[in-house]
Amino acid sequence: MDERQIGFLVGMVTGILALIVLALVQKARKKNTWCEYDERQLQARGKAFQYGFCTLLFYVMFYGVLFEEGEPSWCSNMFGLYLGIGIALAVFGVYAIWNDAFMQLNQSPMAVYLLFGGVGGLNLILGIGHILNGTITENGKIGFRGVNLIMGTVFLLLELVFAVKSCMDKREEE
């Protein structure tokens, strides 16, 4: 295994472990009925998932047709596919945030700001570090290390949408 594959596996295992911890925390909270989604939120989240899934589906079909004979000339296949994942996550997140279906009823907005800002900022810092080190390209194409830029951009975009939506909601309340 080369360095890139090891990094990918470590990232994937870390993500899976984070999801398991998150699921256990939410399961413990459900027992206390501390936070839940109402019916309107569940419906909006379902619609957001549909839009995100369809975006990813169309992107993968477009990507497959466009680069059927080989990988793109400007990026690796891994980067190209993660670009589609990032776009689909952005579609899901923006729709859910805009329709007040992203946070649970009693969830603190500060936790969302910290999570999005932390994940987005860390990924952008790593991506910029790869640019400065000259390791973002492999064989003249944007390689796997460019994925940090995609995820950083997506999470900071979601933070921006969340902040704009929060400001609009505060103005409506006043």
PDB file of C-alpha atoms in Angstrom:
ATOM      1  CA  MET A   1       0.000   0.000   0.000  1.00  0.00           C
ATOM      2  CA  ASP A   2       1.257   3.460  -0.831  1.00  0.00           C
ATOM      3  CA  GLU A   3       0.924   6.594   1.297  1.00  0.00           C
ATOM      4  CA  ARG A   4      -2.217   7.760  -0.496  1.00  0.00           C
ATOM      5  CA  GLN A   5      -4.084   4.493   0.089  1.00  0.00           C
ATOM      6  CA  ILE A   6      -3.098   4.428   3.753  1.00  0.00           C
ATOM      7  CA  GLY A   7      -4.280   8.036   4.173  1.00  0.00           C
ATOM      8  CA  PHE A   8      -7.565   7.197   2.473  1.00  0.00           C
ATOM      9  CA  LEU A   9      -8.137   4.148   4.687  1.00  0.00           C
ATOM     10  CA  VAL A  10      -7.274   6.079   7.860  1.00  0.00           C
ATOM     11  CA  GLY A  11      -9.685   8.836   6.842  1.00  0.00           C
ATOM     12  CA  MET A  12     -12.404   6.341   6.029  1.00  0.00           C
ATOM     13  CA  VAL A  13     -12.004   4.453   9.335  1.00  0.00           C
ATOM     14  CA  THR A  14     -11.971   7.760  11.243  1.00  0.00           C
ATOM     15  CA  GLY A  15     -15.176   8.827   9.496  1.00  0.00           C
ATOM     16  CA  ILE A  16     -16.888   5.521  10.260  1.00  0.00           C
ATOM     17  CA  LEU A  17     -15.840   5.712  13.917  1.00  0.00           C
ATOM     18  CA  ALA A  18     -17.141   9.296  14.118  1.00  0.00           C
ATOM     19  CA  LEU A  19     -20.483   8.163  12.668  1.00  0.00           C
ATOM     20  CA  ILE A  20     -20.699   5.316  15.204  1.00  0.00           C
ATOM     21  CA  VAL A  21     -20.006   7.723  18.085  1.00  0.00           C
ATOM     22  CA  LEU A  22     -22.571  10.174  16.701  1.00  0.00           C
ATOM     23  CA  ALA A  23     -25.168   7.386  16.386  1.00  0.00           C
ATOM     24  CA  LEU A  24     -24.537   6.266  19.976  1.00  0.00           C
ATOM     25  CA  VAL A  25     -24.857   9.841  21.273  1.00  0.00           C
ATOM     26  CA  GLN A  26     -28.106  10.347  19.357  1.00  0.00           C
ATOM     27  CA  LYS A  27     -29.447   7.020  20.621  1.00  0.00           C
ATOM     28  CA  ALA A  28     -28.713   8.082  24.199  1.00  0.00           C
ATOM     29  CA  ARG A  29     -30.401  11.441  23.594  1.00  0.00           C
ATOM     30  CA  LYS A  30     -33.490   9.796  22.098  1.00  0.00           C
ATOM     31  CA  LYS A  31     -33.972   7.857  25.307  1.00  0.00           C
ATOM     32  CA  ASN A  32     -34.254  11.210  27.088  1.00  0.00           C
ATOM     33  CA  THR A  33     -36.372  12.638  24.223  1.00  0.00           C
ATOM     34  CA  TRP A  34     -34.101  15.659  24.428  1.00  0.00           C
ATOM     35  CA  CYS A  35     -33.954  16.451  20.722  1.00  0.00           C
ATOM     36  CA  GLU A  36     -36.061  15.233  17.875  1.00  0.00           C
ATOM     37  CA  TYR A  37     -37.314  16.376  14.507  1.00  0.00           C
ATOM     38  CA  ASP A  38     -40.946  17.290  13.984  1.00  0.00           C
ATOM     39  CA  GLU A  39     -42.979  15.933  11.065  1.00  0.00           C
ATOM     40  CA  ARG A  40     -42.381  18.978   8.880  1.00  0.00           C
ATOM     41  CA  GLN A  41     -38.624  18.691   9.421  1.00  0.00           C
ATOM     42  CA  LEU A  42     -38.632  14.985   8.616  1.00  0.00           C
ATOM     43  CA  GLN A  43     -40.490  15.661   5.381  1.00  0.00           C
ATOM     44  CA  ALA A  44     -38.081  18.459   4.415  1.00  0.00           C
ATOM     45  CA  ARG A  45     -35.074  16.265   5.259  1.00  0.00           C
ATOM     46  CA  GLY A  46     -36.493  13.547   3.029  1.00  0.00           C
ATOM     47  CA  LYS A  47     -36.858  16.031   0.180  1.00  0.00           C
ATOM     48  CA  ALA A  48     -33.312  17.321   0.819  1.00  0.00           C
ATOM     49  CA  PHE A  49     -32.007  13.752   0.666  1.00  0.00           C
ATOM     50  CA  GLN A  50     -33.874  13.185  -2.606  1.00  0.00           C
ATOM     51  CA  TYR A  51     -32.331  16.289  -4.159  1.00  0.00           C
ATOM     52  CA  GLY A  52     -28.855  15.392  -2.902  1.00  0.00           C
ATOM     53  CA  PHE A  53     -29.159  11.797  -4.092  1.00  0.00           C
ATOM     54  CA  CYS A  54     -30.448  12.816  -7.528  1.00  0.00           C
ATOM     55  CA  THR A  55     -27.642  15.371  -7.820  1.00  0.00           C
ATOM     56  CA  LEU A  56     -25.074  12.665  -7.085  1.00  0.00           C
ATOM     57  CA  LEU A  57     -26.777  10.232  -9.457  1.00  0.00           C
ATOM     58  CA  PHE A  58     -26.801  12.698 -12.348  1.00  0.00           C
ATOM     59  CA  TYR A  59     -23.236  13.784 -11.614  1.00  0.00           C
ATOM     60  CA  VAL A  60     -21.962  10.194 -11.668  1.00  0.00           C
ATOM     61  CA  MET A  61     -23.847   9.465 -14.905  1.00  0.00           C
ATOM     62  CA  PHE A  62     -22.471  12.659 -16.488  1.00  0.00           C
ATOM     63  CA  TYR A  63     -18.964  11.905 -15.199  1.00  0.00           C
ATOM     64  CA  GLY A  64     -19.156   8.327 -16.479  1.00  0.00           C
ATOM     65  CA  VAL A  65     -20.260   9.347 -19.958  1.00  0.00           C
ATOM     66  CA  LEU A  66     -17.787  12.207 -20.190  1.00  0.00           C
ATOM     67  CA  PHE A  67     -14.784  10.162 -19.072  1.00  0.00           C
ATOM     68  CA  GLU A  68     -15.754   6.672 -20.267  1.00  0.00           C
ATOM     69  CA  GLU A  69     -12.444   6.108 -22.021  1.00  0.00           C
ATOM     70  CA  GLY A  70     -10.224   7.280 -19.150  1.00  0.00           C
ATOM     71  CA  GLU A  71      -9.811   9.776 -16.380  1.00  0.00           C
ATOM     72  CA  PRO A  72     -10.112  13.529 -16.924  1.00  0.00           C
ATOM     73  CA  SER A  73      -7.077  15.489 -18.066  1.00  0.00           C
ATOM     74  CA  TRP A  74      -7.242  17.965 -15.165  1.00  0.00           C
ATOM     75  CA  CYS A  75      -7.828  15.710 -12.133  1.00  0.00           C
ATOM     76  CA  SER A  76      -7.614  12.137 -10.881  1.00  0.00           C
ATOM     77  CA  ASN A  77     -10.706   9.938 -10.838  1.00  0.00           C
ATOM     78  CA  MET A  78     -10.756  10.061  -7.031  1.00  0.00           C
ATOM     79  CA  PHE A  79     -10.847  13.875  -7.015  1.00  0.00           C
ATOM     80  CA  GLY A  80     -13.510  13.929  -9.746  1.00  0.00           C
ATOM     81  CA  LEU A  81     -15.772  11.552  -7.830  1.00  0.00           C
ATOM     82  CA  TYR A  82     -15.314  13.410  -4.541  1.00  0.00           C
ATOM     83  CA  LEU A  83     -16.238  16.596  -6.355  1.00  0.00           C
ATOM     84  CA  GLY A  84     -19.617  14.978  -7.076  1.00  0.00           C
ATOM     85  CA  ILE A  85     -19.962  13.909  -3.438  1.00  0.00           C
ATOM     86  CA  GLY A  86     -19.205  17.463  -2.326  1.00  0.00           C
ATOM     87  CA  ILE A  87     -21.794  18.915  -4.700  1.00  0.00           C
ATOM     88  CA  ALA A  88     -24.428  16.413  -3.498  1.00  0.00           C
ATOM     89  CA  LEU A  89     -23.649  17.182   0.164  1.00  0.00           C
ATOM     90  CA  ALA A  90     -23.951  20.897  -0.558  1.00  0.00           C
ATOM     91  CA  VAL A  91     -27.345  20.411  -2.229  1.00  0.00           C
ATOM     92  CA  PHE A  92     -28.611  18.318   0.692  1.00  0.00           C
ATOM     93  CA  GLY A  93     -27.263  20.706   3.326  1.00  0.00           C
ATOM     94  CA  VAL A  94     -28.418  23.941   1.704  1.00  0.00           C
ATOM     95  CA  TYR A  95     -31.947  22.609   1.166  1.00  0.00           C
ATOM     96  CA  ALA A  96     -32.184  21.219   4.695  1.00  0.00           C
ATOM     97  CA  ILE A  97     -30.802  24.386   6.294  1.00  0.00           C
ATOM     98  CA  TRP A  98     -33.004  26.686   4.235  1.00  0.00           C
ATOM     99  CA  ASN A  99     -36.104  24.696   5.180  1.00  0.00           C
ATOM    100  CA  ASP A 100     -35.241  24.582   8.911  1.00  0.00           C
ATOM    101  CA  ALA A 101     -34.739  20.838   8.788  1.00  0.00           C
ATOM    102  CA  PHE A 102     -31.048  20.597   9.534  1.00  0.00           C
ATOM    103  CA  MET A 103     -31.045  20.985  13.316  1.00  0.00           C
ATOM    104  CA  GLN A 104     -33.175  19.111  15.769  1.00  0.00           C
ATOM    105  CA  LEU A 105     -35.775  21.057  17.752  1.00  0.00           C
ATOM    106  CA  ASN A 106     -33.702  21.865  20.857  1.00  0.00           C
ATOM    107  CA  GLN A 107     -30.244  21.659  19.290  1.00  0.00           C
ATOM    108  CA  SER A 108     -27.837  24.535  19.866  1.00  0.00           C
ATOM    109  CA  PRO A 109     -26.864  26.473  16.730  1.00  0.00           C
ATOM    110  CA  MET A 110     -23.426  27.084  18.266  1.00  0.00           C
ATOM    111  CA  ALA A 111     -22.646  23.366  17.975  1.00  0.00           C
ATOM    112  CA  VAL A 112     -23.394  23.521  14.247  1.00  0.00           C
ATOM    113  CA  TYR A 113     -21.265  26.657  13.803  1.00  0.00           C
ATOM    114  CA  LEU A 114     -18.354  25.034  15.620  1.00  0.00           C
ATOM    115  CA  LEU A 115     -18.642  21.744  13.739  1.00  0.00           C
ATOM    116  CA  PHE A 116     -18.947  23.300  10.268  1.00  0.00           C
ATOM    117  CA  GLY A 117     -16.291  25.921  10.966  1.00  0.00           C
ATOM    118  CA  GLY A 118     -13.897  23.390  12.481  1.00  0.00           C
ATOM    119  CA  VAL A 119     -14.269  20.754   9.776  1.00  0.00           C
ATOM    120  CA  GLY A 120     -14.307  23.307   6.963  1.00  0.00           C
ATOM    121  CA  GLY A 121     -11.395  25.320   8.330  1.00  0.00           C
ATOM    122  CA  LEU A 122      -9.239  22.269   9.038  1.00  0.00           C
ATOM    123  CA  ASN A 123      -9.836  20.875   5.559  1.00  0.00           C
ATOM    124  CA  LEU A 124      -9.046  24.211   3.912  1.00  0.00           C
ATOM    125  CA  ILE A 125      -5.850  24.540   5.950  1.00  0.00           C
ATOM    126  CA  LEU A 126      -4.809  21.031   4.883  1.00  0.00           C
ATOM    127  CA  GLY A 127      -5.698  21.775   1.250  1.00  0.00           C
ATOM    128  CA  ILE A 128      -3.759  25.033   1.245  1.00  0.00           C
ATOM    129  CA  GLY A 129      -0.846  23.196   2.857  1.00  0.00           C
ATOM    130  CA  HIS A 130      -0.898  20.677  -0.008  1.00  0.00           C
ATOM    131  CA  ILE A 131      -0.912  23.540  -2.514  1.00  0.00           C
ATOM    132  CA  LEU A 132       2.047  25.238  -0.813  1.00  0.00           C
ATOM    133  CA  ASN A 133       3.969  21.952  -0.550  1.00  0.00           C
ATOM    134  CA  GLY A 134       3.270  21.187  -4.188  1.00  0.00           C
ATOM    135  CA  THR A 135       1.713  17.830  -3.274  1.00  0.00           C
ATOM    136  CA  ILE A 136      -1.806  18.601  -4.483  1.00  0.00           C
ATOM    137  CA  THR A 137      -0.933  17.509  -8.014  1.00  0.00           C
ATOM    138  CA  GLU A 138       0.040  14.042  -9.129  1.00  0.00           C
ATOM    139  CA  ASN A 139       1.316  13.590 -12.669  1.00  0.00           C
ATOM    140  CA  GLY A 140       0.143  17.095 -13.551  1.00  0.00           C
ATOM    141  CA  LYS A 141      -3.429  16.525 -12.300  1.00  0.00           C
ATOM    142  CA  ILE A 142      -5.212  17.507  -9.117  1.00  0.00           C
ATOM    143  CA  GLY A 143      -4.882  14.393  -6.990  1.00  0.00           C
ATOM    144  CA  PHE A 144      -6.540  12.901  -3.950  1.00  0.00           C
ATOM    145  CA  ARG A 145      -5.111  15.581  -1.660  1.00  0.00           C
ATOM    146  CA  GLY A 146      -7.360  18.111  -3.390  1.00  0.00           C
ATOM    147  CA  VAL A 147     -10.333  16.475  -1.666  1.00  0.00           C
ATOM    148  CA  ASN A 148      -9.534  18.595   1.403  1.00  0.00           C
ATOM    149  CA  LEU A 149     -10.293  21.707  -0.651  1.00  0.00           C
ATOM    150  CA  ILE A 150     -13.634  20.258  -1.770  1.00  0.00           C
ATOM    151  CA  MET A 151     -14.766  19.297   1.731  1.00  0.00           C
ATOM    152  CA  GLY A 152     -13.472  22.534   3.270  1.00  0.00           C
ATOM    153  CA  THR A 153     -15.378  24.555   0.693  1.00  0.00           C
ATOM    154  CA  VAL A 154     -18.575  22.535   1.208  1.00  0.00           C
ATOM    155  CA  PHE A 155     -18.539  22.845   4.996  1.00  0.00           C
ATOM    156  CA  LEU A 156     -17.745  26.561   4.920  1.00  0.00           C
ATOM    157  CA  LEU A 157     -20.515  27.066   2.345  1.00  0.00           C
ATOM    158  CA  LEU A 158     -22.941  25.282   4.678  1.00  0.00           C
ATOM    159  CA  GLU A 159     -21.759  27.456   7.561  1.00  0.00           C
ATOM    160  CA  LEU A 160     -22.355  30.566   5.462  1.00  0.00           C
ATOM    161  CA  VAL A 161     -25.866  29.408   4.481  1.00  0.00           C
ATOM    162  CA  PHE A 162     -26.602  28.563   8.109  1.00  0.00           C
ATOM    163  CA  ALA A 163     -25.432  32.024   9.236  1.00  0.00           C
ATOM    164  CA  VAL A 164     -27.485  33.813   6.550  1.00  0.00           C
ATOM    165  CA  LYS A 165     -30.569  31.754   7.424  1.00  0.00           C
ATOM    166  CA  SER A 166     -30.100  32.476  11.144  1.00  0.00           C
ATOM    167  CA  CYS A 167     -29.829  36.226  10.473  1.00  0.00           C
ATOM    168  CA  MET A 168     -32.957  36.154   8.295  1.00  0.00           C
ATOM    169  CA  ASP A 169     -34.878  34.249  10.972  1.00  0.00           C
ATOM    170  CA  LYS A 170     -33.827  36.782  13.642  1.00  0.00           C
ATOM    171  CA  ARG A 171     -34.995  39.677  11.466  1.00  0.00           C
ATOM    172  CA  GLU A 172     -38.355  37.981  10.907  1.00  0.00           C
ATOM    173  CA  GLU A 173     -38.802  37.494  14.650  1.00  0.00           C
ATOM    174  CA  GLU A 174     -38.138  41.186  15.300  1.00  0.00           C
TER     175      GLU A 174
END
